[in-house]
CSV table of C-alpha atoms and ligand atoms in Angstrom, one decimal:
chain,number,residue,atom,x,y,z
A,1,MET,CA,27.2,-9.1,-9.0
A,2,ASN,CA,27.2,-12.8,-8.9
A,3,LEU,CA,24.1,-14.8,-8.0
A,4,ILE,CA,24.3,-16.9,-4.9
A,5,PHE,CA,24.4,-20.1,-7.0
A,6,GLU,CA,27.4,-18.7,-8.8
A,7,ARG,CA,29.2,-18.2,-5.5
A,8,SER,CA,28.5,-21.8,-4.6
A,9,HIS,CA,31.3,-24.4,-4.2
A,10,THR,CA,30.6,-28.1,-3.7
A,11,GLY,CA,31.3,-29.1,-0.1
A,12,ARG,CA,31.3,-25.6,1.4
A,13,GLY,CA,28.8,-24.8,4.1
A,14,CYS,CA,28.3,-23.4,7.5
A,15,GLU,CA,26.3,-25.9,9.4
A,16,ILE,CA,27.9,-27.3,12.6
A,17,LEU,CA,25.9,-30.2,13.7
A,18,PRO,CA,26.9,-32.7,16.4
A,19,PRO,CA,27.3,-36.4,15.2
A,20,CYS,CA,24.0,-38.1,14.9
A,21,ASP,CA,23.2,-40.0,18.1
A,22,VAL,CA,19.9,-41.7,17.0
A,23,ASN,CA,19.3,-44.6,14.6
A,24,GLU,CA,18.9,-43.7,11.0
A,25,TYR,CA,15.6,-44.4,9.6
A,26,PRO,CA,15.5,-45.1,5.8
A,27,LEU,CA,12.7,-43.3,4.0
A,28,ASP,CA,10.5,-45.3,1.6
A,29,THR,CA,12.0,-44.7,-1.8
A,30,LYS,CA,8.7,-43.2,-3.0
A,31,PHE,CA,9.4,-40.2,-0.8
A,32,VAL,CA,13.0,-39.8,-1.8
A,33,ARG,CA,13.9,-37.3,-4.4
A,34,GLU,CA,15.5,-38.6,-7.6
A,35,LYS,CA,17.7,-35.7,-8.3
A,36,GLU,CA,20.0,-33.8,-6.0
A,37,LEU,CA,18.3,-30.7,-4.6
A,38,HIS,CA,19.9,-27.5,-5.9
A,39,LEU,CA,21.0,-25.5,-3.0
A,40,PRO,CA,24.0,-23.2,-2.9
A,41,GLU,CA,26.9,-24.4,-0.8
A,42,ILE,CA,28.5,-21.4,0.7
A,43,SER,CA,30.3,-20.3,3.8
A,44,GLU,CA,28.7,-18.0,6.4
A,45,ASN,CA,31.1,-15.2,5.6
A,46,ASP,CA,30.2,-15.4,1.9
A,47,ILE,CA,26.5,-15.5,2.6
A,48,SER,CA,26.8,-12.5,4.8
A,49,ARG,CA,28.7,-10.6,2.1
A,50,HIS,CA,26.3,-11.7,-0.6
A,51,TYR,CA,23.3,-10.3,1.2
A,52,THR,CA,25.1,-7.1,2.2
A,53,GLU,CA,26.0,-6.5,-1.4
A,54,LEU,CA,22.4,-7.2,-2.4
A,55,ALA,CA,21.2,-4.7,0.2
A,56,LYS,CA,23.5,-2.1,-1.1
A,57,HIS,CA,21.9,-2.4,-4.6
A,58,ALA,CA,18.5,-1.7,-3.2
A,59,HIS,CA,17.1,1.7,-2.4
A,60,GLY,CA,14.9,2.3,0.6
A,61,VAL,CA,13.7,5.1,2.7
A,62,ASN,CA,16.8,4.8,4.8
A,63,ASP,CA,18.9,5.6,1.8
A,64,GLY,CA,17.3,8.7,0.5
A,65,PHE,CA,14.3,10.5,-0.9
A,66,TYR,CA,11.5,8.2,-2.0
A,67,PRO,CA,8.6,10.1,-3.4
A,68,LEU,CA,6.5,7.2,-4.6
A,69,GLY,CA,3.0,8.8,-5.0
A,70,SER,CA,0.0,6.8,-3.8
A,71,CYS,CA,2.4,4.6,-1.8
A,72,THR,CA,3.5,6.7,1.1
A,73,MET,CA,7.2,5.7,1.5
A,74,LYS,CA,7.8,7.6,4.6
A,75,TYR,CA,10.3,7.2,7.4
A,76,ASN,CA,8.9,5.0,10.1
A,77,PRO,CA,9.9,5.6,13.7
A,78,LYS,CA,12.2,2.9,15.1
A,79,VAL,CA,10.3,2.7,18.3
A,80,ASN,CA,7.5,1.0,16.5
A,81,GLU,CA,9.9,-1.8,15.6
A,82,GLU,CA,11.1,-2.1,19.1
A,83,VAL,CA,7.6,-2.5,20.5
A,84,ALA,CA,6.7,-5.0,17.8
A,85,ALA,CA,9.8,-7.0,18.8
A,86,LEU,CA,8.9,-7.3,22.4
A,87,PRO,CA,8.8,-11.0,23.3
A,88,GLY,CA,5.3,-10.9,24.6
A,89,PHE,CA,4.1,-9.8,21.2
A,90,ARG,CA,6.6,-11.7,19.0
A,91,ASN,CA,6.6,-15.1,20.7
A,92,ILE,CA,3.0,-15.9,20.9
A,93,HIS,CA,1.3,-18.7,19.1
A,94,PRO,CA,-2.0,-18.1,17.3
A,95,LEU,CA,-3.6,-21.2,18.9
A,96,GLN,CA,-2.8,-20.1,22.5
A,97,PRO,CA,-5.9,-20.0,24.8
A,98,GLU,CA,-7.5,-16.6,25.2
A,99,HIS,CA,-6.6,-16.1,28.8
A,100,THR,CA,-2.9,-16.3,28.0
A,101,ILE,CA,-3.0,-13.5,25.3
A,102,GLN,CA,-5.1,-10.9,27.0
A,103,GLY,CA,-2.5,-8.2,26.3
A,104,CYS,CA,-2.4,-9.0,22.6
A,105,LEU,CA,-6.2,-8.9,22.3
A,106,GLU,CA,-6.2,-5.6,24.1
A,107,VAL,CA,-3.7,-4.2,21.5
A,108,ILE,CA,-6.1,-5.2,18.7
A,109,SER,CA,-9.1,-3.8,20.6
A,110,LEU,CA,-7.4,-0.6,21.4
A,111,ALA,CA,-6.1,-0.2,17.8
A,112,GLU,CA,-9.7,-0.7,16.7
A,113,HIS,CA,-10.9,2.0,19.0
A,114,CYS,CA,-8.2,4.5,18.0
A,115,LEU,CA,-8.6,3.9,14.3
A,116,CYS,CA,-12.4,4.0,14.4
A,117,GLU,CA,-11.9,7.4,16.1
A,118,VAL,CA,-9.6,8.6,13.3
A,119,THR,CA,-11.9,7.4,10.6
A,120,GLY,CA,-15.4,7.9,12.1
A,121,MET,CA,-16.3,4.3,11.9
A,122,ASP,CA,-18.0,2.1,14.5
A,123,ARG,CA,-16.2,-1.2,14.2
A,124,MET,CA,-13.1,-2.5,12.5
A,125,SER,CA,-11.5,-5.8,11.6
A,126,PHE,CA,-7.8,-6.3,11.3
A,127,GLN,CA,-7.9,-9.6,9.3
A,128,PRO,CA,-7.3,-8.4,5.8
A,129,ALA,CA,-3.6,-8.6,4.9
A,130,ALA,CA,-3.3,-5.6,2.5
A,131,GLY,CA,-5.3,-2.8,0.9
A,132,ALA,CA,-6.7,-4.8,-2.0
A,133,HIS,CA,-7.7,-7.6,0.4
A,134,GLY,CA,-9.4,-4.9,2.5
A,135,GLU,CA,-11.3,-3.6,-0.5
A,136,PHE,CA,-12.5,-7.2,-1.3
A,137,THR,CA,-13.6,-7.7,2.3
A,138,GLY,CA,-15.4,-4.4,2.4
A,139,LEU,CA,-17.3,-5.2,-0.8
A,140,LEU,CA,-18.3,-8.6,0.7
A,141,LEU,CA,-19.8,-6.6,3.6
A,142,ILE,CA,-21.8,-4.5,1.1
A,143,ARG,CA,-22.9,-7.7,-0.6
A,144,ALA,CA,-23.9,-9.3,2.6
A,145,TYR,CA,-25.9,-6.2,3.6
A,146,HIS,CA,-28.0,-6.2,0.4
A,147,GLU,CA,-28.5,-10.0,0.5
A,148,ALA,CA,-29.6,-9.9,4.2
A,149,ARG,CA,-32.3,-7.4,3.1
A,150,LYS,CA,-33.2,-9.7,0.1
A,151,ASP,CA,-32.3,-6.7,-2.1
A,152,THR,CA,-30.9,-8.8,-4.9
A,153,LYS,CA,-31.2,-6.6,-7.9
A,154,ARG,CA,-28.0,-4.6,-7.0
A,155,THR,CA,-25.3,-5.9,-9.3
A,156,LYS,CA,-23.3,-2.8,-10.0
A,157,ILE,CA,-20.4,-0.9,-8.3
A,158,ILE,CA,-19.6,2.5,-9.5
A,159,VAL,CA,-15.9,3.4,-9.7
A,160,PRO,CA,-14.5,6.7,-11.0
A,161,ASP,CA,-11.9,6.4,-13.8
A,162,SER,CA,-9.3,8.0,-11.6
A,163,ALA,CA,-9.5,5.1,-9.1
A,164,HIS,CA,-6.6,2.9,-8.0
A,165,GLY,CA,-6.6,-0.2,-10.3
A,166,THR,CA,-7.3,-2.5,-7.3
A,167,ASN,CA,-10.8,-0.9,-6.9
A,168,PRO,CA,-12.4,-2.3,-10.1
A,169,ALA,CA,-10.5,-5.5,-9.7
A,170,SER,CA,-11.9,-6.0,-6.1
A,171,ALA,CA,-15.4,-5.2,-7.2
A,172,THR,CA,-15.2,-7.7,-10.0
A,173,MET,CA,-13.8,-10.4,-7.6
A,174,ALA,CA,-16.7,-9.7,-5.3
A,175,GLY,CA,-19.1,-10.6,-8.1
A,176,TYR,CA,-20.1,-7.1,-9.2
A,177,SER,CA,-20.0,-5.5,-12.6
A,178,VAL,CA,-18.1,-2.3,-12.6
A,179,ILE,CA,-19.4,1.0,-14.0
A,180,SER,CA,-16.7,3.4,-14.7
A,181,ILE,CA,-17.5,7.2,-14.6
A,182,PRO,CA,-15.3,9.9,-16.0
A,183,SER,CA,-13.7,12.6,-13.9
A,184,THR,CA,-14.1,16.4,-14.5
A,185,LYS,CA,-11.1,18.5,-15.5
A,186,ASP,CA,-10.1,19.1,-11.8
A,187,GLY,CA,-10.2,15.4,-11.2
A,188,SER,CA,-13.4,15.2,-9.2
A,189,VAL,CA,-16.5,13.0,-9.8
A,190,ASP,CA,-18.7,14.3,-12.6
A,191,LEU,CA,-22.1,14.6,-10.8
A,192,ASP,CA,-24.1,14.6,-14.0
A,193,LYS,CA,-22.5,11.4,-15.2
A,194,LEU,CA,-23.0,9.9,-11.7
A,195,LYS,CA,-26.7,10.8,-11.9
A,196,GLU,CA,-27.0,9.0,-15.2
A,197,VAL,CA,-25.7,5.6,-13.9
A,198,ILE,CA,-27.2,5.3,-10.4
A,199,GLY,CA,-30.4,3.5,-9.7
A,200,GLU,CA,-32.0,0.4,-8.3
A,201,ASP,CA,-29.2,-1.8,-9.5
A,202,THR,CA,-26.5,0.3,-7.7
A,203,ALA,CA,-24.9,-1.8,-4.9
A,204,GLY,CA,-22.4,1.0,-4.1
A,205,LEU,CA,-19.8,3.5,-5.0
A,206,MET,CA,-16.0,3.2,-4.4
A,207,LEU,CA,-14.2,6.4,-3.9
A,208,THR,CA,-11.1,7.9,-2.4
A,209,ASN,CA,-10.9,11.4,-1.1
A,210,PRO,CA,-8.5,13.0,-1.7
A,211,ASN,CA,-8.7,11.2,-5.0
A,212,THR,CA,-5.9,9.5,-6.8
A,213,VAL,CA,-4.9,12.8,-8.5
A,214,GLY,CA,-4.3,14.3,-5.1
A,215,MET,CA,-7.4,16.5,-5.0
A,216,PHE,CA,-10.1,16.7,-2.4
A,217,ASP,CA,-13.5,16.3,-3.9
A,218,LYS,CA,-15.6,19.1,-2.5
A,219,ASN,CA,-18.9,17.5,-3.6
A,220,ILE,CA,-18.4,14.5,-1.3
A,221,MET,CA,-21.5,15.1,0.8
A,222,LYS,CA,-23.6,15.4,-2.3
A,223,ILE,CA,-22.1,12.3,-3.8
A,224,SER,CA,-22.7,10.1,-0.7
A,225,GLU,CA,-26.2,11.5,-0.4
A,226,MET,CA,-27.0,10.6,-4.1
A,227,ILE,CA,-25.8,7.0,-3.6
A,228,HIS,CA,-27.7,6.6,-0.3
A,229,GLU,CA,-30.9,7.9,-1.9
A,230,VAL,CA,-30.9,5.1,-4.4
A,231,GLY,CA,-30.2,2.5,-1.7
A,232,GLY,CA,-26.5,2.0,-2.3
A,233,LEU,CA,-23.6,2.1,0.1
A,234,VAL,CA,-20.4,4.2,-0.1
A,235,TYR,CA,-17.0,2.7,0.1
A,236,TYR,CA,-13.9,4.7,1.1
A,237,ASP,CA,-10.5,3.6,-0.2
A,238,GLY,CA,-8.5,4.9,2.7
A,239,ALA,CA,-5.1,3.4,1.6
A,240,ASN,CA,-3.6,6.9,1.9
A,241,LEU,CA,-5.0,8.7,4.9
A,242,ASN,CA,-2.0,11.0,5.2
A,243,ALA,CA,-3.7,14.1,4.0
A,244,ILE,CA,-6.7,14.1,6.1
A,245,MET,CA,-6.2,12.1,9.3
A,246,GLY,CA,-7.1,14.1,12.4
A,247,ILE,CA,-8.8,16.7,10.2
A,248,VAL,CA,-11.8,15.1,8.5
A,249,ARG,CA,-13.2,11.7,8.8
A,250,PRO,CA,-14.6,9.4,6.1
A,251,GLY,CA,-17.4,8.5,8.5
A,252,ASP,CA,-18.5,12.2,8.6
A,253,MET,CA,-18.4,12.4,4.8
A,254,GLY,CA,-21.1,9.8,4.5
A,255,PHE,CA,-18.9,6.7,3.9
A,256,ASP,CA,-20.3,3.4,5.3
A,257,VAL,CA,-17.3,1.2,4.9
A,258,ILE,CA,-13.5,1.8,4.5
A,259,HIS,CA,-10.2,0.2,4.5
A,260,LEU,CA,-6.9,1.6,5.7
A,261,ASN,CA,-3.4,0.6,4.7
A,262,LEU,CA,-1.5,0.4,7.9
A,263,HIS,CA,1.6,-0.2,5.8
A,264,LYS,CA,1.3,3.2,4.2
A,265,THR,CA,-0.2,5.7,6.6
A,266,PHE,CA,0.2,4.0,9.9
A,267,SER,CA,3.9,3.4,9.8
A,268,THR,CA,4.8,-0.1,8.8
A,269,PRO,CA,7.6,-0.3,6.3
A,270,HIS,CA,6.5,-1.8,3.1
A,271,GLY,CA,7.7,-2.8,-0.3
A,272,GLY,CA,9.0,-6.2,-1.3
A,273,GLY,CA,5.7,-8.0,-0.6
A,274,GLY,CA,4.8,-7.4,2.9
A,275,PRO,CA,3.7,-8.1,5.6
A,276,GLY,CA,0.9,-5.5,5.4
A,277,SER,CA,-2.5,-4.9,7.0
A,278,GLY,CA,-5.6,-3.6,5.4
A,279,PRO,CA,-8.2,-3.3,8.2
A,280,VAL,CA,-11.8,-2.8,7.2
A,281,GLY,CA,-13.9,-0.4,9.2
A,282,CYS,CA,-17.6,0.1,8.9
A,283,LYS,CA,-20.7,1.8,10.4
A,284,GLU,CA,-22.9,-0.1,12.7
A,285,LEU,CA,-25.3,-1.2,9.9
A,286,LEU,CA,-22.5,-3.4,8.5
A,287,ALA,CA,-20.9,-4.5,11.8
A,288,GLU,CA,-22.7,-7.9,12.1
A,289,PHE,CA,-21.2,-8.9,8.7
A,290,LEU,CA,-17.5,-8.3,9.6
A,291,PRO,CA,-15.1,-11.2,9.4
A,292,ASN,CA,-15.0,-13.6,12.3
A,293,ASP,CA,-13.8,-13.5,15.0
A,294,SER,CA,-14.5,-10.1,16.4
A,295,ILE,CA,-12.7,-9.1,19.6
A,296,GLU,CA,-15.1,-8.1,22.4
A,297,SER,CA,-14.5,-7.3,26.1
A,298,LYS,CA,-16.5,-7.6,29.3
A,299,GLU,CA,-15.4,-6.3,32.6
A,300,GLY,CA,-11.8,-6.0,31.4
A,301,THR,CA,-11.5,-9.5,29.9
A,302,PHE,CA,-11.1,-9.8,26.2
A,303,TYR,CA,-12.6,-12.7,24.2
A,304,LEU,CA,-13.2,-13.7,20.6
A,305,GLU,CA,-16.8,-13.8,19.3
A,306,LYS,CA,-18.2,-15.5,16.3
A,307,LYS,CA,-21.0,-13.5,14.6
A,308,GLU,CA,-23.7,-15.5,12.9
A,309,GLN,CA,-24.1,-13.2,10.0
A,310,SER,CA,-20.4,-12.8,9.5
A,311,ILE,CA,-19.0,-13.1,6.0
A,312,GLY,CA,-16.5,-15.6,7.6
A,313,ARG,CA,-12.8,-15.5,7.8
A,314,VAL,CA,-10.7,-13.8,5.2
A,315,LYS,CA,-7.4,-14.7,6.7
A,316,GLU,CA,-6.2,-17.2,9.2
A,317,PHE,CA,-6.2,-16.2,12.9
A,318,TYR,CA,-5.8,-12.5,13.7
A,319,GLY,CA,-4.4,-11.0,10.5
A,320,ASN,CA,-0.8,-9.6,10.6
A,321,PHE,CA,-0.7,-8.9,14.3
A,322,LEU,CA,2.7,-7.2,14.5
A,323,VAL,CA,1.7,-4.6,11.9
A,324,VAL,CA,-1.2,-3.7,14.2
A,325,VAL,CA,1.2,-3.3,17.1
A,326,ARG,CA,3.3,-0.9,15.0
A,327,ALA,CA,0.2,1.1,14.0
A,328,LEU,CA,-1.0,1.4,17.6
A,329,THR,CA,2.4,2.5,18.8
A,330,TYR,CA,2.5,5.1,16.1
A,331,VAL,CA,-1.0,6.4,16.9
A,332,LEU,CA,-0.3,6.5,20.7
A,333,THR,CA,3.0,8.2,20.3
A,334,LEU,CA,1.5,10.9,18.1
A,335,GLY,CA,-1.7,11.4,20.0
A,336,LYS,CA,-4.7,13.4,18.7
A,337,CYS,CA,-2.9,16.7,18.1
A,338,ARG,CA,0.2,15.3,16.3
A,339,ILE,CA,-1.8,13.0,14.1
A,340,LYS,CA,-3.4,16.2,12.7
A,341,GLU,CA,0.0,17.9,12.5
A,342,THR,CA,1.4,14.8,10.6
A,343,ALA,CA,-1.4,15.3,8.0
A,344,GLU,CA,-0.7,19.1,7.8
A,345,ASN,CA,2.9,18.5,7.2
A,346,ALA,CA,2.2,15.9,4.4
A,347,VAL,CA,0.0,18.5,2.6
A,348,LEU,CA,2.5,21.3,3.3
A,349,ASN,CA,5.5,19.4,1.9
A,350,ALA,CA,3.6,18.4,-1.2
A,351,ASN,CA,2.4,21.9,-1.9
A,352,TYR,CA,5.8,23.4,-1.2
A,353,MET,CA,7.5,21.0,-3.6
A,354,MET,CA,4.7,21.5,-6.2
A,355,LYS,CA,5.1,25.3,-6.0
A,356,ARG,CA,8.9,25.1,-6.4
A,357,LEU,CA,8.5,23.0,-9.5
A,358,GLU,CA,5.5,24.3,-11.3
A,359,ASP,CA,7.2,26.9,-13.4
A,360,LEU,CA,9.2,24.1,-15.1
A,361,TYR,CA,7.1,21.0,-14.7
A,362,PRO,CA,3.5,21.3,-16.0
A,363,MET,CA,1.0,20.1,-13.3
A,364,ALA,CA,-1.9,17.9,-14.4
A,365,PHE,CA,-4.2,19.7,-12.0
A,366,ALA,CA,-4.0,23.2,-10.6
A,367,GLY,CA,-3.2,23.3,-6.9
A,368,PRO,CA,-3.3,23.5,-4.0
A,369,CYS,CA,-2.9,19.7,-3.8
A,370,MET,CA,-3.3,17.4,-0.9
A,371,HIS,CA,-0.4,15.0,0.1
A,372,GLU,CA,0.7,14.4,-3.5
A,373,PHE,CA,0.7,16.1,-6.9
A,374,VAL,CA,0.8,14.9,-10.5
A,375,ILE,CA,3.1,16.2,-13.2
A,376,THR,CA,2.3,15.7,-16.9
A,377,LEU,CA,5.2,15.5,-19.4
A,378,GLU,CA,3.0,15.2,-22.5
A,379,GLU,CA,4.4,18.4,-24.0
A,380,LEU,CA,8.0,17.6,-23.2
A,381,LYS,CA,7.5,14.2,-24.9
A,382,LYS,CA,6.1,15.8,-28.0
A,383,GLU,CA,8.7,18.5,-28.2
A,384,LYS,CA,11.9,16.8,-27.1
A,385,GLY,CA,11.0,13.1,-27.1
A,386,VAL,CA,11.7,12.9,-23.4
A,387,SER,CA,9.2,10.8,-21.6
A,388,ALA,CA,8.1,10.4,-18.0
A,389,LEU,CA,10.1,7.2,-17.9
A,390,ASP,CA,13.3,9.0,-19.1
A,391,ILE,CA,12.9,11.6,-16.4
A,392,ALA,CA,12.3,8.9,-13.8
A,393,LYS,CA,15.4,7.0,-14.9
A,394,ALA,CA,17.5,10.1,-14.9
A,395,LEU,CA,16.6,10.8,-11.3
A,396,LEU,CA,18.1,7.5,-10.3
A,397,ASP,CA,21.6,8.8,-11.1
A,398,TYR,CA,21.2,11.3,-8.3
A,399,GLY,CA,20.6,8.7,-5.7
A,400,ILE,CA,16.9,9.3,-5.3
A,401,HIS,CA,14.0,7.1,-6.0
A,402,PRO,CA,11.8,8.2,-8.9
A,403,PRO,CA,8.1,9.1,-8.3
A,404,THR,CA,5.3,6.8,-9.4
A,405,MET,CA,5.1,6.7,-13.2
A,406,TYR,CA,2.2,6.5,-15.6
A,407,PHE,CA,-0.4,6.7,-12.8
A,408,PRO,CA,-3.1,7.8,-12.6
A,409,MET,CA,-4.0,6.4,-16.0
A,410,ILE,CA,-6.1,9.4,-16.9
A,411,VAL,CA,-3.0,11.6,-17.1
A,412,HIS,CA,-0.6,11.2,-20.0
A,413,GLU,CA,3.1,10.9,-19.2
A,414,ALA,CA,2.3,11.2,-15.5
A,415,LEU,CA,4.7,11.4,-12.6
A,416,MET,CA,3.0,11.3,-9.3
A,417,VAL,CA,5.1,12.8,-6.4
A,418,GLU,CA,4.5,12.3,-2.7
A,419,PRO,CA,7.3,13.8,-0.6
A,420,THR,CA,5.6,12.7,2.6
A,421,GLU,CA,5.5,14.5,6.0
A,422,THR,CA,8.8,13.0,7.2
A,423,GLU,CA,11.1,14.9,4.8
A,424,SER,CA,12.8,18.1,5.9
A,425,LYS,CA,12.7,21.4,4.0
A,426,GLU,CA,16.4,21.0,3.3
A,427,THR,CA,15.9,17.6,1.6
A,428,ILE,CA,13.0,18.8,-0.4
A,429,ASP,CA,15.0,21.9,-1.5
A,430,GLN,CA,17.9,19.6,-2.6
A,431,VAL,CA,15.5,17.3,-4.5
A,432,VAL,CA,13.8,20.3,-6.2
A,433,GLU,CA,17.2,21.3,-7.5
A,434,ILE,CA,17.8,17.8,-8.8
A,435,PHE,CA,14.3,17.8,-10.6
A,436,ARG,CA,15.2,21.2,-12.1
A,437,GLU,CA,18.6,20.1,-13.3
A,438,VAL,CA,17.1,17.0,-14.9
A,439,TYR,CA,14.5,19.1,-16.7
A,440,GLN,CA,17.3,21.4,-18.1
A,441,LYS,CA,19.1,18.3,-19.3
A,442,ALA,CA,15.9,17.2,-21.0
A,443,LEU,CA,15.8,20.4,-22.9
A,444,GLU,CA,19.5,20.6,-23.8
A,445,THR,CA,20.6,17.0,-24.3
A,446,PRO,CA,17.4,15.0,-24.7
A,447,GLU,CA,19.3,12.0,-26.2
A,448,ALA,CA,21.4,11.6,-23.1
A,449,LEU,CA,18.2,11.0,-21.0
A,450,HIS,CA,17.3,8.0,-23.1
A,451,LEU,CA,20.4,6.2,-21.8
A,452,ALA,CA,19.9,7.0,-18.1
A,453,PRO,CA,20.6,5.7,-15.5
A,454,VAL,CA,24.3,5.4,-16.0
A,455,LYS,CA,25.6,5.4,-12.4
A,456,THR,CA,23.4,2.6,-11.0
A,457,ALA,CA,24.4,-1.1,-10.7
A,458,VAL,CA,22.0,-2.0,-13.5
A,459,GLY,CA,21.4,0.4,-16.4
A,460,ARG,CA,18.4,0.9,-18.6
A,461,LEU,CA,16.5,-2.3,-18.8
A,462,ASP,CA,14.9,-3.7,-21.9
A,463,GLU,CA,11.4,-3.5,-20.6
A,464,VAL,CA,9.7,-4.8,-23.7
A,465,GLY,CA,12.1,-7.8,-23.9
A,466,ALA,CA,11.6,-8.5,-20.2
A,467,ALA,CA,7.8,-8.5,-20.7
A,468,ARG,CA,7.9,-10.7,-23.8
A,469,ASN,CA,10.5,-13.2,-22.7
A,470,PRO,CA,10.4,-13.1,-18.9
A,471,LYS,CA,13.0,-15.2,-17.1
A,472,LEU,CA,11.4,-16.0,-13.9
A,473,ARG,CA,13.7,-18.6,-12.4
A,474,TYR,CA,17.4,-19.5,-12.4
A,475,VAL,CA,18.2,-22.1,-15.0
A,476,PHE,CA,20.7,-24.7,-13.7
A,477,GLU,CA,23.2,-26.3,-15.8
A,478,GLU,CA,22.3,-30.0,-16.0
B,1,PLP,C1,-1.9,1.1,-2.4
B,1,PLP,C2,-3.3,1.4,-2.7
B,1,PLP,C3,-4.2,0.3,-2.7
B,1,PLP,C4,-3.8,-1.2,-2.6
B,1,PLP,O1,-3.1,-1.5,-1.4
B,1,PLP,P1,-2.2,-2.9,-1.3
B,1,PLP,O2,-1.8,-3.0,0.1
B,1,PLP,O3,-1.1,-2.7,-2.3
B,1,PLP,O4,-3.1,-4.0,-1.8
B,1,PLP,C5,-5.5,0.6,-2.9
B,1,PLP,N1,-5.9,1.9,-3.1
B,1,PLP,C6,-5.1,2.9,-3.1
B,1,PLP,C7,-5.6,4.3,-3.3
B,1,PLP,C8,-3.7,2.7,-2.9
B,1,PLP,O5,-2.8,3.7,-2.9
């Protein structure tokens, strides 16, 4: 399709402004641009068609199956959008005085209460804008805690090798050195290896459970005990709470600080860069360090409070407020019982799909899994030359989004599948048939799969070329 600049014609436009009825004020030449600004000149009709055409080229949850493991691309109830669009939530200004936004403060406070209940934490801040931002904030809390106790030898954060890539990155940004520990064959933390690396210099451990290979680490109580014994704190990466919410709580597994991804588990659509929300929850011992301002209430009145020991602000104002509104709507519409049912369905769907595929697709870890499972195509690659990438691209021709590829990094030729709780049995059955058909093709006509996709707007991309010679902006003809 044409780019918007290629649709442009000089003199076209869609602005209808009344004649100017004030005196013109000539700008000082130093403020005036020397060259014409490149803007497309295009009629409203053509703009509308342009973006509709673009939208048709994109694939979203509303188009079809989207099993992007570790990302939770689920269907998000429209009622959340309706509530977030209410004028009282949408039209406020962040600098409005407290007494005029009591309802909004109550939303944040109630969301804090509900999500603390779900996670077993004591306090929560909604400032961080995404998961990685939440991790960074959580690590600053750990840092502030050790510093307040003048315990300055603690320079290391332990991260298992199965962790999401943001974990070591956040720990490094927070000024820690990262100690990576290997996982056992079933994907859990190797306790002997853990024992070897912990000590007086351990600031903490970052972990997710279920871990990034979709398995629940049964030794979790032992692990958090080991870290606490040496004076460290335990961080829970709660980006994907789908499998466990309403069933077990990180707080009860010994975790001191967590983040959630409201844009994954708690029903804000994501992709394309935001907005997201990565609230940080913590136990009482870290609460005084949470970002300013915290929202408190007294006799039914809500107010903002600056805490002296706070790590300070990590984002302007209240964080992405409307994402919090969606999360609260989601939690309140589900209620305690159905939050649990949601988690059960996420796990059931993943296990059902895994079972229906495992005779063809080799699984990296024996089930049962939690809310996602990992396929390894190492053998297929060796025998037929068909890679995880080829399979993923072939799936595109069936109108479904491929699973996450080449993650977690400890699995070769990995495909990580997360069907989510919102897919019906019929959809999963259909998708299973597609997966099976693609596998047959891989065995019978492996060369054909190197060319896939052939039915999409854009075919197989030259990924090496794109990485070596990236074209990041439109080049105008002079
Ligand atoms: C998605 C994810 C993150 C990062 O979240 P962002 O919002 O993308 O920054 C961190 N950890 C895990 C396990 C995740 O799945």
